[in-house]
Amino acid sequence: MAKQQFRIRKILAWMFVCMWMAFIFYLSNQTAEASSELSLEVTVMIERMMHIIIPHIDFQESIFHHYIRKGAHFFTYFILGVLVMNALFISRKHVISSMLYSLVICVIYATTDEIHQLFIPGRSGEVIDVFIDSVGATVGILIYASCTVLIRQRIFKRYKQT
């Protein structure tokens, strides 16, 4: 029974990785116009919320829009880093090797994602985006690993006390 549950957890973890990669591919497959329109909608929504919180704030929309686009890169690869780390950790149980392999997978995917964008009308592949993606993935991996180590320490401490 436990072996079957483990197998299901492993399959689900890798399914989430594949689904998130497909989502990233979907976003990257949009034309420059569609991608810009989507991020502009997010920018306007965030601007409206910020004006509610800080009514007198002044935004330079083009600069803010640029940061929203770059933040989206960071965030999507942050999530990918967490998901890949989770799948590898469930599969391998070694934190350090899972971290290394997770980072390699995320950087390779970020690189191929930017290469893919070279073939989409109006899009371009940017080295800076691979860097931002890699930083996002690294932060996600480090947070996952840190939480895993902390949880293990707490469990070990409780087990040792009994």
mmCIF file with all atom_site columns, N, CA, C and O in Angstrom, residues 28-70:
data_model
loop_
_atom_site.group_PDB
_atom_site.id
_atom_site.type_symbol
_atom_site.label_atom_id
_atom_site.label_alt_id
_atom_site.label_comp_id
_atom_site.label_asym_id
_atom_site.label_entity_id
_atom_site.label_seq_id
_atom_site.pdbx_PDB_ins_code
_atom_site.Cartn_x
_atom_site.Cartn_y
_atom_site.Cartn_z
_atom_site.occupancy
_atom_site.B_iso_or_equiv
_atom_site.pdbx_formal_charge
_atom_site.auth_seq_id
_atom_site.auth_comp_id
_atom_site.auth_asym_id
_atom_site.auth_atom_id
_atom_site.pdbx_PDB_model_num
ATOM 1   N N  . SER A 1 28 ? 4.869  31.429 -23.812 1.00 0.00 ? 28 SER A N  1
ATOM 2   C CA . SER A 1 28 ? 5.954  31.765 -24.742 1.00 0.00 ? 28 SER A CA 1
ATOM 3   C C  . SER A 1 28 ? 5.521  31.655 -26.197 1.00 0.00 ? 28 SER A C  1
ATOM 4   O O  . SER A 1 28 ? 6.136  32.260 -27.071 1.00 0.00 ? 28 SER A O  1
ATOM 5   N N  . ASN A 1 29 ? 4.504  30.885 -26.453 1.00 0.00 ? 29 ASN A N  1
ATOM 6   C CA . ASN A 1 29 ? 4.037  30.670 -27.813 1.00 0.00 ? 29 ASN A CA 1
ATOM 7   C C  . ASN A 1 29 ? 3.123  31.793 -28.300 1.00 0.00 ? 29 ASN A C  1
ATOM 8   O O  . ASN A 1 29 ? 2.734  31.813 -29.463 1.00 0.00 ? 29 ASN A O  1
ATOM 9   N N  . GLN A 1 30 ? 2.789  32.726 -27.414 1.00 0.00 ? 30 GLN A N  1
ATOM 10  C CA . GLN A 1 30 ? 1.947  33.852 -27.804 1.00 0.00 ? 30 GLN A CA 1
ATOM 11  C C  . GLN A 1 30 ? 2.762  34.842 -28.634 1.00 0.00 ? 30 GLN A C  1
ATOM 12  O O  . GLN A 1 30 ? 3.956  35.037 -28.383 1.00 0.00 ? 30 GLN A O  1
ATOM 13  N N  . THR A 1 31 ? 2.106  35.494 -29.577 1.00 0.00 ? 31 THR A N  1
ATOM 14  C CA . THR A 1 31 ? 2.785  36.534 -30.341 1.00 0.00 ? 31 THR A CA 1
ATOM 15  C C  . THR A 1 31 ? 3.169  37.669 -29.396 1.00 0.00 ? 31 THR A C  1
ATOM 16  O O  . THR A 1 31 ? 2.641  37.769 -28.276 1.00 0.00 ? 31 THR A O  1
ATOM 17  N N  . ALA A 1 32 ? 4.055  38.528 -29.855 1.00 0.00 ? 32 ALA A N  1
ATOM 18  C CA . ALA A 1 32 ? 4.496  39.659 -29.029 1.00 0.00 ? 32 ALA A CA 1
ATOM 19  C C  . ALA A 1 32 ? 3.301  40.527 -28.628 1.00 0.00 ? 32 ALA A C  1
ATOM 20  O O  . ALA A 1 32 ? 3.204  40.979 -27.487 1.00 0.00 ? 32 ALA A O  1
ATOM 21  N N  . GLU A 1 33 ? 2.388  40.723 -29.563 1.00 0.00 ? 33 GLU A N  1
ATOM 22  C CA . GLU A 1 33 ? 1.214  41.556 -29.286 1.00 0.00 ? 33 GLU A CA 1
ATOM 23  C C  . GLU A 1 33 ? 0.338  40.948 -28.190 1.00 0.00 ? 33 GLU A C  1
ATOM 24  O O  . GLU A 1 33 ? -0.076 41.635 -27.259 1.00 0.00 ? 33 GLU A O  1
ATOM 25  N N  . ALA A 1 34 ? 0.057  39.657 -28.290 1.00 0.00 ? 34 ALA A N  1
ATOM 26  C CA . ALA A 1 34 ? -0.787 38.981 -27.294 1.00 0.00 ? 34 ALA A CA 1
ATOM 27  C C  . ALA A 1 34 ? -0.101 38.954 -25.934 1.00 0.00 ? 34 ALA A C  1
ATOM 28  O O  . ALA A 1 34 ? -0.737 39.187 -24.901 1.00 0.00 ? 34 ALA A O  1
ATOM 29  N N  . SER A 1 35 ? 1.191  38.694 -25.924 1.00 0.00 ? 35 SER A N  1
ATOM 30  C CA . SER A 1 35 ? 1.941  38.650 -24.673 1.00 0.00 ? 35 SER A CA 1
ATOM 31  C C  . SER A 1 35 ? 1.959  40.026 -23.997 1.00 0.00 ? 35 SER A C  1
ATOM 32  O O  . SER A 1 35 ? 1.755  40.137 -22.787 1.00 0.00 ? 35 SER A O  1
ATOM 33  N N  . SER A 1 36 ? 2.194  41.047 -24.793 1.00 0.00 ? 36 SER A N  1
ATOM 34  C CA . SER A 1 36 ? 2.233  42.406 -24.257 1.00 0.00 ? 36 SER A CA 1
ATOM 35  C C  . SER A 1 36 ? 0.863  42.823 -23.729 1.00 0.00 ? 36 SER A C  1
ATOM 36  O O  . SER A 1 36 ? 0.756  43.472 -22.682 1.00 0.00 ? 36 SER A O  1
ATOM 37  N N  . GLU A 1 37 ? -0.173 42.437 -24.443 1.00 0.00 ? 37 GLU A N  1
ATOM 38  C CA . GLU A 1 37 ? -1.540 42.761 -24.020 1.00 0.00 ? 37 GLU A CA 1
ATOM 39  C C  . GLU A 1 37 ? -1.861 42.112 -22.666 1.00 0.00 ? 37 GLU A C  1
ATOM 40  O O  . GLU A 1 37 ? -2.429 42.752 -21.780 1.00 0.00 ? 37 GLU A O  1
ATOM 41  N N  . LEU A 1 38 ? -1.476 40.847 -22.507 1.00 0.00 ? 38 LEU A N  1
ATOM 42  C CA . LEU A 1 38 ? -1.713 40.140 -21.252 1.00 0.00 ? 38 LEU A CA 1
ATOM 43  C C  . LEU A 1 38 ? -0.970 40.809 -20.101 1.00 0.00 ? 38 LEU A C  1
ATOM 44  O O  . LEU A 1 38 ? -1.553 41.069 -19.046 1.00 0.00 ? 38 LEU A O  1
ATOM 45  N N  . SER A 1 39 ? 0.307  41.102 -20.310 1.00 0.00 ? 39 SER A N  1
ATOM 46  C CA . SER A 1 39 ? 1.075  41.713 -19.224 1.00 0.00 ? 39 SER A CA 1
ATOM 47  C C  . SER A 1 39 ? 0.610  43.142 -18.955 1.00 0.00 ? 39 SER A C  1
ATOM 48  O O  . SER A 1 39 ? 0.670  43.616 -17.821 1.00 0.00 ? 39 SER A O  1
ATOM 49  N N  . LEU A 1 40 ? 0.101  43.830 -19.970 1.00 0.00 ? 40 LEU A N  1
ATOM 50  C CA . LEU A 1 40 ? -0.438 45.180 -19.760 1.00 0.00 ? 40 LEU A CA 1
ATOM 51  C C  . LEU A 1 40 ? -1.707 45.127 -18.913 1.00 0.00 ? 40 LEU A C  1
ATOM 52  O O  . LEU A 1 40 ? -1.918 45.978 -18.038 1.00 0.00 ? 40 LEU A O  1
ATOM 53  N N  . GLU A 1 41 ? -2.535 44.100 -19.127 1.00 0.00 ? 41 GLU A N  1
ATOM 54  C CA . GLU A 1 41 ? -3.734 43.924 -18.300 1.00 0.00 ? 41 GLU A CA 1
ATOM 55  C C  . GLU A 1 41 ? -3.348 43.715 -16.836 1.00 0.00 ? 41 GLU A C  1
ATOM 56  O O  . GLU A 1 41 ? -3.971 44.279 -15.932 1.00 0.00 ? 41 GLU A O  1
ATOM 57  N N  . VAL A 1 42 ? -2.325 42.892 -16.602 1.00 0.00 ? 42 VAL A N  1
ATOM 58  C CA . VAL A 1 42 ? -1.837 42.661 -15.240 1.00 0.00 ? 42 VAL A CA 1
ATOM 59  C C  . VAL A 1 42 ? -1.288 43.963 -14.656 1.00 0.00 ? 42 VAL A C  1
ATOM 60  O O  . VAL A 1 42 ? -1.555 44.295 -13.503 1.00 0.00 ? 42 VAL A O  1
ATOM 61  N N  . THR A 1 43 ? -0.552 44.722 -15.461 1.00 0.00 ? 43 THR A N  1
ATOM 62  C CA . THR A 1 43 ? 0.012  45.998 -15.017 1.00 0.00 ? 43 THR A CA 1
ATOM 63  C C  . THR A 1 43 ? -1.094 46.958 -14.588 1.00 0.00 ? 43 THR A C  1
ATOM 64  O O  . THR A 1 43 ? -1.008 47.565 -13.510 1.00 0.00 ? 43 THR A O  1
ATOM 65  N N  . VAL A 1 44 ? -2.114 47.087 -15.407 1.00 0.00 ? 44 VAL A N  1
ATOM 66  C CA . VAL A 1 44 ? -3.226 47.991 -15.089 1.00 0.00 ? 44 VAL A CA 1
ATOM 67  C C  . VAL A 1 44 ? -3.938 47.539 -13.814 1.00 0.00 ? 44 VAL A C  1
ATOM 68  O O  . VAL A 1 44 ? -4.265 48.371 -12.952 1.00 0.00 ? 44 VAL A O  1
ATOM 69  N N  . MET A 1 45 ? -4.138 46.242 -13.665 1.00 0.00 ? 45 MET A N  1
ATOM 70  C CA . MET A 1 45 ? -4.795 45.715 -12.463 1.00 0.00 ? 45 MET A CA 1
ATOM 71  C C  . MET A 1 45 ? -3.972 46.046 -11.212 1.00 0.00 ? 45 MET A C  1
ATOM 72  O O  . MET A 1 45 ? -4.516 46.501 -10.200 1.00 0.00 ? 45 MET A O  1
ATOM 73  N N  . ILE A 1 46 ? -2.664 45.842 -11.280 1.00 0.00 ? 46 ILE A N  1
ATOM 74  C CA . ILE A 1 46 ? -1.794 46.138 -10.133 1.00 0.00 ? 46 ILE A CA 1
ATOM 75  C C  . ILE A 1 46 ? -1.765 47.641 -9.857  1.00 0.00 ? 46 ILE A C  1
ATOM 76  O O  . ILE A 1 46 ? -1.806 48.066 -8.699  1.00 0.00 ? 46 ILE A O  1
ATOM 77  N N  . GLU A 1 47 ? -1.724 48.447 -10.916 1.00 0.00 ? 47 GLU A N  1
ATOM 78  C CA . GLU A 1 47 ? -1.756 49.906 -10.744 1.00 0.00 ? 47 GLU A CA 1
ATOM 79  C C  . GLU A 1 47 ? -3.020 50.342 -10.010 1.00 0.00 ? 47 GLU A C  1
ATOM 80  O O  . GLU A 1 47 ? -2.967 51.169 -9.102  1.00 0.00 ? 47 GLU A O  1
ATOM 81  N N  . ARG A 1 48 ? -4.162 49.779 -10.403 1.00 0.00 ? 48 ARG A N  1
ATOM 82  C CA . ARG A 1 48 ? -5.430 50.131 -9.754  1.00 0.00 ? 48 ARG A CA 1
ATOM 83  C C  . ARG A 1 48 ? -5.411 49.764 -8.270  1.00 0.00 ? 48 ARG A C  1
ATOM 84  O O  . ARG A 1 48 ? -5.869 50.535 -7.427  1.00 0.00 ? 48 ARG A O  1
ATOM 85  N N  . MET A 1 49 ? -4.881 48.579 -7.967  1.00 0.00 ? 49 MET A N  1
ATOM 86  C CA . MET A 1 49 ? -4.800 48.165 -6.556  1.00 0.00 ? 49 MET A CA 1
ATOM 87  C C  . MET A 1 49 ? -3.856 49.088 -5.780  1.00 0.00 ? 49 MET A C  1
ATOM 88  O O  . MET A 1 49 ? -4.143 49.459 -4.649  1.00 0.00 ? 49 MET A O  1
ATOM 89  N N  . MET A 1 50 ? -2.749 49.447 -6.400  1.00 0.00 ? 50 MET A N  1
ATOM 90  C CA . MET A 1 50 ? -1.791 50.328 -5.726  1.00 0.00 ? 50 MET A CA 1
ATOM 91  C C  . MET A 1 50 ? -2.386 51.713 -5.480  1.00 0.00 ? 50 MET A C  1
ATOM 92  O O  . MET A 1 50 ? -2.122 52.326 -4.454  1.00 0.00 ? 50 MET A O  1
ATOM 93  N N  . HIS A 1 51 ? -3.196 52.213 -6.417  1.00 0.00 ? 51 HIS A N  1
ATOM 94  C CA . HIS A 1 51 ? -3.839 53.520 -6.235  1.00 0.00 ? 51 HIS A CA 1
ATOM 95  C C  . HIS A 1 51 ? -4.858 53.487 -5.100  1.00 0.00 ? 51 HIS A C  1
ATOM 96  O O  . HIS A 1 51 ? -5.102 54.506 -4.459  1.00 0.00 ? 51 HIS A O  1
ATOM 97  N N  . ILE A 1 52 ? -5.447 52.332 -4.853  1.00 0.00 ? 52 ILE A N  1
ATOM 98  C CA . ILE A 1 52 ? -6.364 52.195 -3.720  1.00 0.00 ? 52 ILE A CA 1
ATOM 99  C C  . ILE A 1 52 ? -5.579 52.247 -2.410  1.00 0.00 ? 52 ILE A C  1
ATOM 100 O O  . ILE A 1 52 ? -5.978 52.910 -1.459  1.00 0.00 ? 52 ILE A O  1
ATOM 101 N N  . ILE A 1 53 ? -4.439 51.559 -2.391  1.00 0.00 ? 53 ILE A N  1
ATOM 102 C CA . ILE A 1 53 ? -3.620 51.499 -1.185  1.00 0.00 ? 53 ILE A CA 1
ATOM 103 C C  . ILE A 1 53 ? -2.862 52.805 -0.968  1.00 0.00 ? 53 ILE A C  1
ATOM 104 O O  . ILE A 1 53 ? -2.822 53.344 0.137   1.00 0.00 ? 53 ILE A O  1
ATOM 105 N N  . ILE A 1 54 ? -2.247 53.316 -2.040  1.00 0.00 ? 54 ILE A N  1
ATOM 106 C CA . ILE A 1 54 ? -1.457 54.551 -1.973  1.00 0.00 ? 54 ILE A CA 1
ATOM 107 C C  . ILE A 1 54 ? -2.003 55.489 -3.054  1.00 0.00 ? 54 ILE A C  1
ATOM 108 O O  . ILE A 1 54 ? -1.508 55.499 -4.190  1.00 0.00 ? 54 ILE A O  1
ATOM 109 N N  . PRO A 1 55 ? -3.022 56.291 -2.717  1.00 0.00 ? 55 PRO A N  1
ATOM 110 C CA . PRO A 1 55 ? -3.725 57.091 -3.726  1.00 0.00 ? 55 PRO A CA 1
ATOM 111 C C  . PRO A 1 55 ? -2.848 58.076 -4.516  1.00 0.00 ? 55 PRO A C  1
ATOM 112 O O  . PRO A 1 55 ? -3.114 58.344 -5.673  1.00 0.00 ? 55 PRO A O  1
ATOM 113 N N  . HIS A 1 56 ? -1.803 58.605 -3.922  1.00 0.00 ? 56 HIS A N  1
ATOM 114 C CA . HIS A 1 56 ? -1.024 59.657 -4.587  1.00 0.00 ? 56 HIS A CA 1
ATOM 115 C C  . HIS A 1 56 ? 0.212  59.127 -5.314  1.00 0.00 ? 56 HIS A C  1
ATOM 116 O O  . HIS A 1 56 ? 1.042  59.907 -5.759  1.00 0.00 ? 56 HIS A O  1
ATOM 117 N N  . ILE A 1 57 ? 0.303  57.818 -5.457  1.00 0.00 ? 57 ILE A N  1
ATOM 118 C CA . ILE A 1 57 ? 1.470  57.240 -6.127  1.00 0.00 ? 57 ILE A CA 1
ATOM 119 C C  . ILE A 1 57 ? 1.385  57.517 -7.626  1.00 0.00 ? 57 ILE A C  1
ATOM 120 O O  . ILE A 1 57 ? 0.308  57.499 -8.217  1.00 0.00 ? 57 ILE A O  1
ATOM 121 N N  . ASP A 1 58 ? 2.532  57.819 -8.209  1.00 0.00 ? 58 ASP A N  1
ATOM 122 C CA . ASP A 1 58 ? 2.587  58.123 -9.639  1.00 0.00 ? 58 ASP A CA 1
ATOM 123 C C  . ASP A 1 58 ? 3.401  57.042 -10.338 1.00 0.00 ? 58 ASP A C  1
ATOM 124 O O  . ASP A 1 58 ? 4.552  56.804 -9.984  1.00 0.00 ? 58 ASP A O  1
ATOM 125 N N  . PHE A 1 59 ? 2.787  56.379 -11.319 1.00 0.00 ? 59 PHE A N  1
ATOM 126 C CA . PHE A 1 59 ? 3.451  55.311 -12.050 1.00 0.00 ? 59 PHE A CA 1
ATOM 127 C C  . PHE A 1 59 ? 3.857  55.808 -13.431 1.00 0.00 ? 59 PHE A C  1
ATOM 128 O O  . PHE A 1 59 ? 3.109  56.524 -14.071 1.00 0.00 ? 59 PHE A O  1
ATOM 129 N N  . GLN A 1 60 ? 5.034  55.387 -13.852 1.00 0.00 ? 60 GLN A N  1
ATOM 130 C CA . GLN A 1 60 ? 5.398  55.521 -15.260 1.00 0.00 ? 60 GLN A CA 1
ATOM 131 C C  . GLN A 1 60 ? 5.063  54.166 -15.863 1.00 0.00 ? 60 GLN A C  1
ATOM 132 O O  . GLN A 1 60 ? 5.798  53.195 -15.674 1.00 0.00 ? 60 GLN A O  1
ATOM 133 N N  . GLU A 1 61 ? 3.939  54.113 -16.553 1.00 0.00 ? 61 GLU A N  1
ATOM 134 C CA . GLU A 1 61 ? 3.371  52.833 -16.970 1.00 0.00 ? 61 GLU A CA 1
ATOM 135 C C  . GLU A 1 61 ? 4.349  51.975 -17.775 1.00 0.00 ? 61 GLU A C  1
ATOM 136 O O  . GLU A 1 61 ? 4.432  50.769 -17.572 1.00 0.00 ? 61 GLU A O  1
ATOM 137 N N  . SER A 1 62 ? 5.112  52.576 -18.668 1.00 0.00 ? 62 SER A N  1
ATOM 138 C CA . SER A 1 62 ? 6.020  51.771 -19.499 1.00 0.00 ? 62 SER A CA 1
ATOM 139 C C  . SER A 1 62 ? 7.108  51.112 -18.655 1.00 0.00 ? 62 SER A C  1
ATOM 140 O O  . SER A 1 62 ? 7.457  49.946 -18.876 1.00 0.00 ? 62 SER A O  1
ATOM 141 N N  . ILE A 1 63 ? 7.639  51.834 -17.682 1.00 0.00 ? 63 ILE A N  1
ATOM 142 C CA . ILE A 1 63 ? 8.672  51.266 -16.802 1.00 0.00 ? 63 ILE A CA 1
ATOM 143 C C  . ILE A 1 63 ? 8.056  50.189 -15.913 1.00 0.00 ? 63 ILE A C  1
ATOM 144 O O  . ILE A 1 63 ? 8.612  49.096 -15.759 1.00 0.00 ? 63 ILE A O  1
ATOM 145 N N  . PHE A 1 64 ? 6.893  50.483 -15.346 1.00 0.00 ? 64 PHE A N  1
ATOM 146 C CA . PHE A 1 64 ? 6.209  49.529 -14.479 1.00 0.00 ? 64 PHE A CA 1
ATOM 147 C C  . PHE A 1 64 ? 5.864  48.262 -15.261 1.00 0.00 ? 64 PHE A C  1
ATOM 148 O O  . PHE A 1 64 ? 6.033  47.144 -14.770 1.00 0.00 ? 64 PHE A O  1
ATOM 149 N N  . HIS A 1 65 ? 5.404  48.444 -16.497 1.00 0.00 ? 65 HIS A N  1
ATOM 150 C CA . HIS A 1 65 ? 5.053  47.316 -17.361 1.00 0.00 ? 65 HIS A CA 1
ATOM 151 C C  . HIS A 1 65 ? 6.283  46.440 -17.603 1.00 0.00 ? 65 HIS A C  1
ATOM 152 O O  . HIS A 1 65 ? 6.189  45.200 -17.574 1.00 0.00 ? 65 HIS A O  1
ATOM 153 N N  . HIS A 1 66 ? 7.429  47.057 -17.827 1.00 0.00 ? 66 HIS A N  1
ATOM 154 C CA . HIS A 1 66 ? 8.679  46.318 -18.023 1.00 0.00 ? 66 HIS A CA 1
ATOM 155 C C  . HIS A 1 66 ? 8.991  45.450 -16.794 1.00 0.00 ? 66 HIS A C  1
ATOM 156 O O  . HIS A 1 66 ? 9.336  44.276 -16.927 1.00 0.00 ? 66 HIS A O  1
ATOM 157 N N  . TYR A 1 67 ? 8.859  46.033 -15.611 1.00 0.00 ? 67 TYR A N  1
ATOM 158 C CA . TYR A 1 67 ? 9.148  45.283 -14.383 1.00 0.00 ? 67 TYR A CA 1
ATOM 159 C C  . TYR A 1 67 ? 8.135  44.169 -14.140 1.00 0.00 ? 67 TYR A C  1
ATOM 160 O O  . TYR A 1 67 ? 8.480  43.107 -13.615 1.00 0.00 ? 67 TYR A O  1
ATOM 161 N N  . ILE A 1 68 ? 6.893  44.389 -14.515 1.00 0.00 ? 68 ILE A N  1
ATOM 162 C CA . ILE A 1 68 ? 5.871  43.338 -14.399 1.00 0.00 ? 68 ILE A CA 1
ATOM 163 C C  . ILE A 1 68 ? 6.248  42.162 -15.308 1.00 0.00 ? 68 ILE A C  1
ATOM 164 O O  . ILE A 1 68 ? 6.178  40.998 -14.902 1.00 0.00 ? 68 ILE A O  1
ATOM 165 N N  . ARG A 1 69 ? 6.683  42.449 -16.523 1.00 0.00 ? 69 ARG A N  1
ATOM 166 C CA . ARG A 1 69 ? 7.076  41.386 -17.463 1.00 0.00 ? 69 ARG A CA 1
ATOM 167 C C  . ARG A 1 69 ? 8.266  40.593 -16.926 1.00 0.00 ? 69 ARG A C  1
ATOM 168 O O  . ARG A 1 69 ? 8.282  39.365 -16.986 1.00 0.00 ? 69 ARG A O  1
ATOM 169 N N  . LYS A 1 70 ? 9.251  41.295 -16.389 1.00 0.00 ? 70 LYS A N  1
ATOM 170 C CA . LYS A 1 70 ? 10.432 40.606 -15.860 1.00 0.00 ? 70 LYS A CA 1
ATOM 171 C C  . LYS A 1 70 ? 10.075 39.847 -14.574 1.00 0.00 ? 70 LYS A C  1
ATOM 172 O O  . LYS A 1 70 ? 10.576 38.750 -14.322 1.00 0.00 ? 70 LYS A O  1
#
